[in-house]
Every structure is written in C-alpha cells, then in structure tokens.
Coordinates of C-alpha atoms in Angstrom, one line a residue:
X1 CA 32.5 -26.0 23.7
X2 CA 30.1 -28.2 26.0
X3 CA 29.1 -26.6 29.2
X4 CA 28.7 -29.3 32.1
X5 CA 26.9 -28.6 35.1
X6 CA 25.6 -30.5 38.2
X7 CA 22.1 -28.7 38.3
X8 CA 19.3 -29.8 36.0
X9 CA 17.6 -26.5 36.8
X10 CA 20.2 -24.7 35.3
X11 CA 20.2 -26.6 32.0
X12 CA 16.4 -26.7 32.0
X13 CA 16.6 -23.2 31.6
X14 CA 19.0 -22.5 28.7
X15 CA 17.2 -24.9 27.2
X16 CA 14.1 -23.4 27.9
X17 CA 15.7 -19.7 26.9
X18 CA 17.5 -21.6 23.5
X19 CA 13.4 -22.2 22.6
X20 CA 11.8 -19.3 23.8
X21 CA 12.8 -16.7 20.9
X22 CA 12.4 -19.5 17.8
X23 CA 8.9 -21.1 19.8
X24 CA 7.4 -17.4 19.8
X25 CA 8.5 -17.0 16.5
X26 CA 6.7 -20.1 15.2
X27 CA 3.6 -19.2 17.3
X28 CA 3.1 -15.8 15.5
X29 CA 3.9 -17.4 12.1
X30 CA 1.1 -19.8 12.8
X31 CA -1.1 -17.4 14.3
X32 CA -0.7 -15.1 11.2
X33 CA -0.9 -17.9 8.8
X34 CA -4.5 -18.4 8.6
X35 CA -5.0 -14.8 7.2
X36 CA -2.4 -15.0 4.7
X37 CA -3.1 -18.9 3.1
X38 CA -4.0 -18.5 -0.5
X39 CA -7.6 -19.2 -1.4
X40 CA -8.2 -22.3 -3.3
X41 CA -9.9 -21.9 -6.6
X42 CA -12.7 -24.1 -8.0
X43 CA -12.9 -24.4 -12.0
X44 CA -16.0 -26.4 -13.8
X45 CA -16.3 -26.5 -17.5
X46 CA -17.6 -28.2 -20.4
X47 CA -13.9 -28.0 -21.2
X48 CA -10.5 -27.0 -20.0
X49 CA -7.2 -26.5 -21.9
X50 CA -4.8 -26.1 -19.4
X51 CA -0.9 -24.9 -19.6
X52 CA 0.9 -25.1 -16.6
X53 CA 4.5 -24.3 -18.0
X54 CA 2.6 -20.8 -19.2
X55 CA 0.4 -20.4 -16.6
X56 CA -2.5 -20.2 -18.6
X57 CA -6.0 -22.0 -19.1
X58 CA -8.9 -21.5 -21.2
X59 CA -12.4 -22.8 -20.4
X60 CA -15.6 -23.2 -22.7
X61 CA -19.0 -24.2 -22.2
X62 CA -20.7 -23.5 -18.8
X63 CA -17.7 -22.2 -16.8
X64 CA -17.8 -21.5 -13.4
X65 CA -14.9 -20.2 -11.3
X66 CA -14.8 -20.3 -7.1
X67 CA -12.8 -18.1 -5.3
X68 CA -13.7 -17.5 -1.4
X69 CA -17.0 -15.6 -1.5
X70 CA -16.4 -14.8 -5.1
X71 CA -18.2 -16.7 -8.1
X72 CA -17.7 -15.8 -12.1
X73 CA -19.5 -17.7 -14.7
X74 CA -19.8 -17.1 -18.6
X75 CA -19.2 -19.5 -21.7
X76 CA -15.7 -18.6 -22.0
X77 CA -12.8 -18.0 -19.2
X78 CA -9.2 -17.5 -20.0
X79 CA -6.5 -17.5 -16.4
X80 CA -3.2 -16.0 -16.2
X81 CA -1.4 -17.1 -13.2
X82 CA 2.4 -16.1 -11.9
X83 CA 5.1 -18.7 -11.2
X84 CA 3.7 -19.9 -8.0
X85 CA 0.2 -20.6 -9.5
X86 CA -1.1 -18.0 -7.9
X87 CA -4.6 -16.4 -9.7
X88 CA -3.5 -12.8 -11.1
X89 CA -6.1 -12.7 -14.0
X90 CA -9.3 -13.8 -15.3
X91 CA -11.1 -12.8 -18.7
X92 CA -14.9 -14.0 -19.1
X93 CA -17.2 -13.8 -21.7
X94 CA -21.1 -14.5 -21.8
X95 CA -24.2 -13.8 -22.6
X96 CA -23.8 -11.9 -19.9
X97 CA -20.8 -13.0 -17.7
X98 CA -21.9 -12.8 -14.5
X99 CA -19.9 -11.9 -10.7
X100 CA -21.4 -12.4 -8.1
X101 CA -19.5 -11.9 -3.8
X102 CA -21.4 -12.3 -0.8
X103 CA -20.8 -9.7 1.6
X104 CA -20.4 -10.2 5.2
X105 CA -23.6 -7.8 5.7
X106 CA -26.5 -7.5 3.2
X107 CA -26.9 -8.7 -0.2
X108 CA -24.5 -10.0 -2.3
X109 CA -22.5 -7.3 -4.9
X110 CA -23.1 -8.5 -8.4
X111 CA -22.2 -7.9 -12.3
X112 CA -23.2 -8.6 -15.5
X113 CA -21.3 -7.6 -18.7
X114 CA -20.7 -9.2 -22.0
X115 CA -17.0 -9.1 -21.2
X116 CA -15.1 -9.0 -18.0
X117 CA -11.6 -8.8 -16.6
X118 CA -10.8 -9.8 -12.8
X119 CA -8.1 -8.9 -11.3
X120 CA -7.2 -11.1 -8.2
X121 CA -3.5 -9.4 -7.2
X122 CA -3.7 -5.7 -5.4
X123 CA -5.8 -4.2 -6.0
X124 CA -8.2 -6.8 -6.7
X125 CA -11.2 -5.3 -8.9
X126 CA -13.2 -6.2 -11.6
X127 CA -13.8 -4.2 -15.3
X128 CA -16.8 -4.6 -17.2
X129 CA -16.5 -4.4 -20.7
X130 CA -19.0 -3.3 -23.6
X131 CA -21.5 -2.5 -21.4
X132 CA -22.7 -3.6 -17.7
X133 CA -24.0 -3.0 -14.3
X134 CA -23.1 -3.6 -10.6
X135 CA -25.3 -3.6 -8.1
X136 CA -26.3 -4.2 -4.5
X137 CA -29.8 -4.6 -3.7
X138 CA -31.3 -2.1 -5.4
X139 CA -28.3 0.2 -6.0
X140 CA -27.3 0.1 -9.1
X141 CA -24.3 2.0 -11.6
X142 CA -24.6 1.2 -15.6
X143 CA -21.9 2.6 -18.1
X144 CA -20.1 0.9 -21.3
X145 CA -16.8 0.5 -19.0
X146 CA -17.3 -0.3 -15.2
X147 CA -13.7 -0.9 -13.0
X148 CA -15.5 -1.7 -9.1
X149 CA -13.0 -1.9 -6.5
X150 CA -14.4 -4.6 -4.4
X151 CA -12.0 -3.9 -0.8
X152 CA -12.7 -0.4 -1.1
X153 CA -16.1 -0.1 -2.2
X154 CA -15.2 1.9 -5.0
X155 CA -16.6 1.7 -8.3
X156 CA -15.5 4.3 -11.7
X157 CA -18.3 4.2 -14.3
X158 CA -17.7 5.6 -18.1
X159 CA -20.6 6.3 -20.7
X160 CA -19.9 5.3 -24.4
X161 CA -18.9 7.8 -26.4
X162 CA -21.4 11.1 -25.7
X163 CA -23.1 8.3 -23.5
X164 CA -24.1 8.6 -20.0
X165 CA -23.4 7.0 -16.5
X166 CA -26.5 5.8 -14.8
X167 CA -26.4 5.7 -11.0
X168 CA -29.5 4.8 -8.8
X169 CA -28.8 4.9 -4.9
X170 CA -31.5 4.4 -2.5
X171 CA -31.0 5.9 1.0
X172 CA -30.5 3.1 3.9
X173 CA -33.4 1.9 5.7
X174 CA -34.2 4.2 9.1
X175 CA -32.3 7.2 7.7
X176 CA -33.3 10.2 7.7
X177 CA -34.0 11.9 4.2

C-alpha cells in the first residue's frame, strides 16, 4: 500500500533509509572486489591445442605462461582449468622448465626442473620433478622432488633414493653471526 505524505523531507528519508543498507552493501562489495578479481593469464606458444568443453590446453615450442608476478616457460605446457576457466593446473616440461615470481622485497624466487607441476588453487605451490632447485639470491635447496609453498615460504625437499637434500642459506646482510 502507497504511503502519501505532504512533506518531501519525510519521503527523502525513507528513500534515503530504503538505499542506505543495499548502497553500503554495494560499496564493500566494490571495495573488496579488487582483491578477489581473478588474475588474467597470458599464454605464447609455437602452438596451442586448446579444449574448452574439457578445460584443457596443451602448448609446444617456446611456451610461456603469465600469471600476476608469476612466469613459467618450457617446450611443453599442458592446463587443467574448472568449469569457470579458472587456472587449477599446469604441467611443464623443458630443458629445464623454468619459474620464475618477483617478490615484493628482494630478488625474484626461481626454479628449474626438467618437469614441473603448478598448482594455482589453495594452496598454490609448485613440485619439481626429476630433479631441481629453488632459489633466492643465493639461497638455494636441490633434491630429485622439490614441492615450495610460495604464500607461505615453505619449501619440502626429497633426495633420490639414498640421495641427499642440498640446502645452502646465507645469513641476511647486517646480522649478526
């Protein structure tokens, strides 16, 4: 039922009250939105086989992937994305196949490994395969299987077989040793 009234105050503010709650809800969404907008993802090949229906695409020759701060290259990428093309995963091989993120501080963190597998849904991290190395500067961890945990700094290095880890960490500059 219409409510009619003489004063154009009072209808200026139900209207304004009718806004308020869906305005400041609109507000935060858009505030929040930057944060939460998928990244976009650059893909350059010699050539791309691309299914869309499956959600897969497989890259040869020269591939390089762009994602944020985040570059991959090798001779051969295969995707995997979900139903709303978003990235999930990312296989690479090269001679090595490379990662490379710049970090908002101090060098970039980089890989190399004849195989890799990047994982873009949580947790995002990256596994090196048949042998590889991360490193930052001039820290450095080397084992046959590498999984590095890039939000969390974390990396977990195995040795082949009766193989060893290798781990070189040098202390930062102006600390005390």
């Amino acid at each position: 039922m219409w409510q009619v009234t003489t004063n154009p105050h009072a209808r200026l503010s139900r209207w304004r009250a009718g806004w308020l709650i869906p305005g400041l809800a609109l507000l935060l969404i858009a505030a929040a939105s930057p944060a939460q907008q998928p990244v976009p993802i650059d893909l350059s090949a010699d050539r791309a086989e691309i299914n869309d229906q499956q959600g897969t695409g497989v890259y040869r020759g020269n591939v390089v992937l762009i994602r944020g701060q985040t570059r991959l290259t090798g001779s051969v990428m295969r995707t995997f994305t979900d139903e709303a093309r978003r990235l999930q995963r990312v296989e690479i091989e090269g001679s090595p196949a490379r990662y490379r993120a710049l970090q908002p501080e101090g060098p970039p963190r980089r890989a190399e490994a004849p195989r890799m597998e990047y994982y873009a849904a949580a947790p995002e991290r990256l596994v090196l395969l048949g042998g590889g190395r991360v490193w930052e500067g001039e820290n450095s961890v080397t084992g046959e299987v590498i999984t590095h945990y890039p939000d969390s700094q974390r990396t977990v290095a195995d040795g082949e077989d009766q193989g060893r880890v290798k781990v070189r960490v040098f202390p930062e500059a102006g600390a005390s040793q």
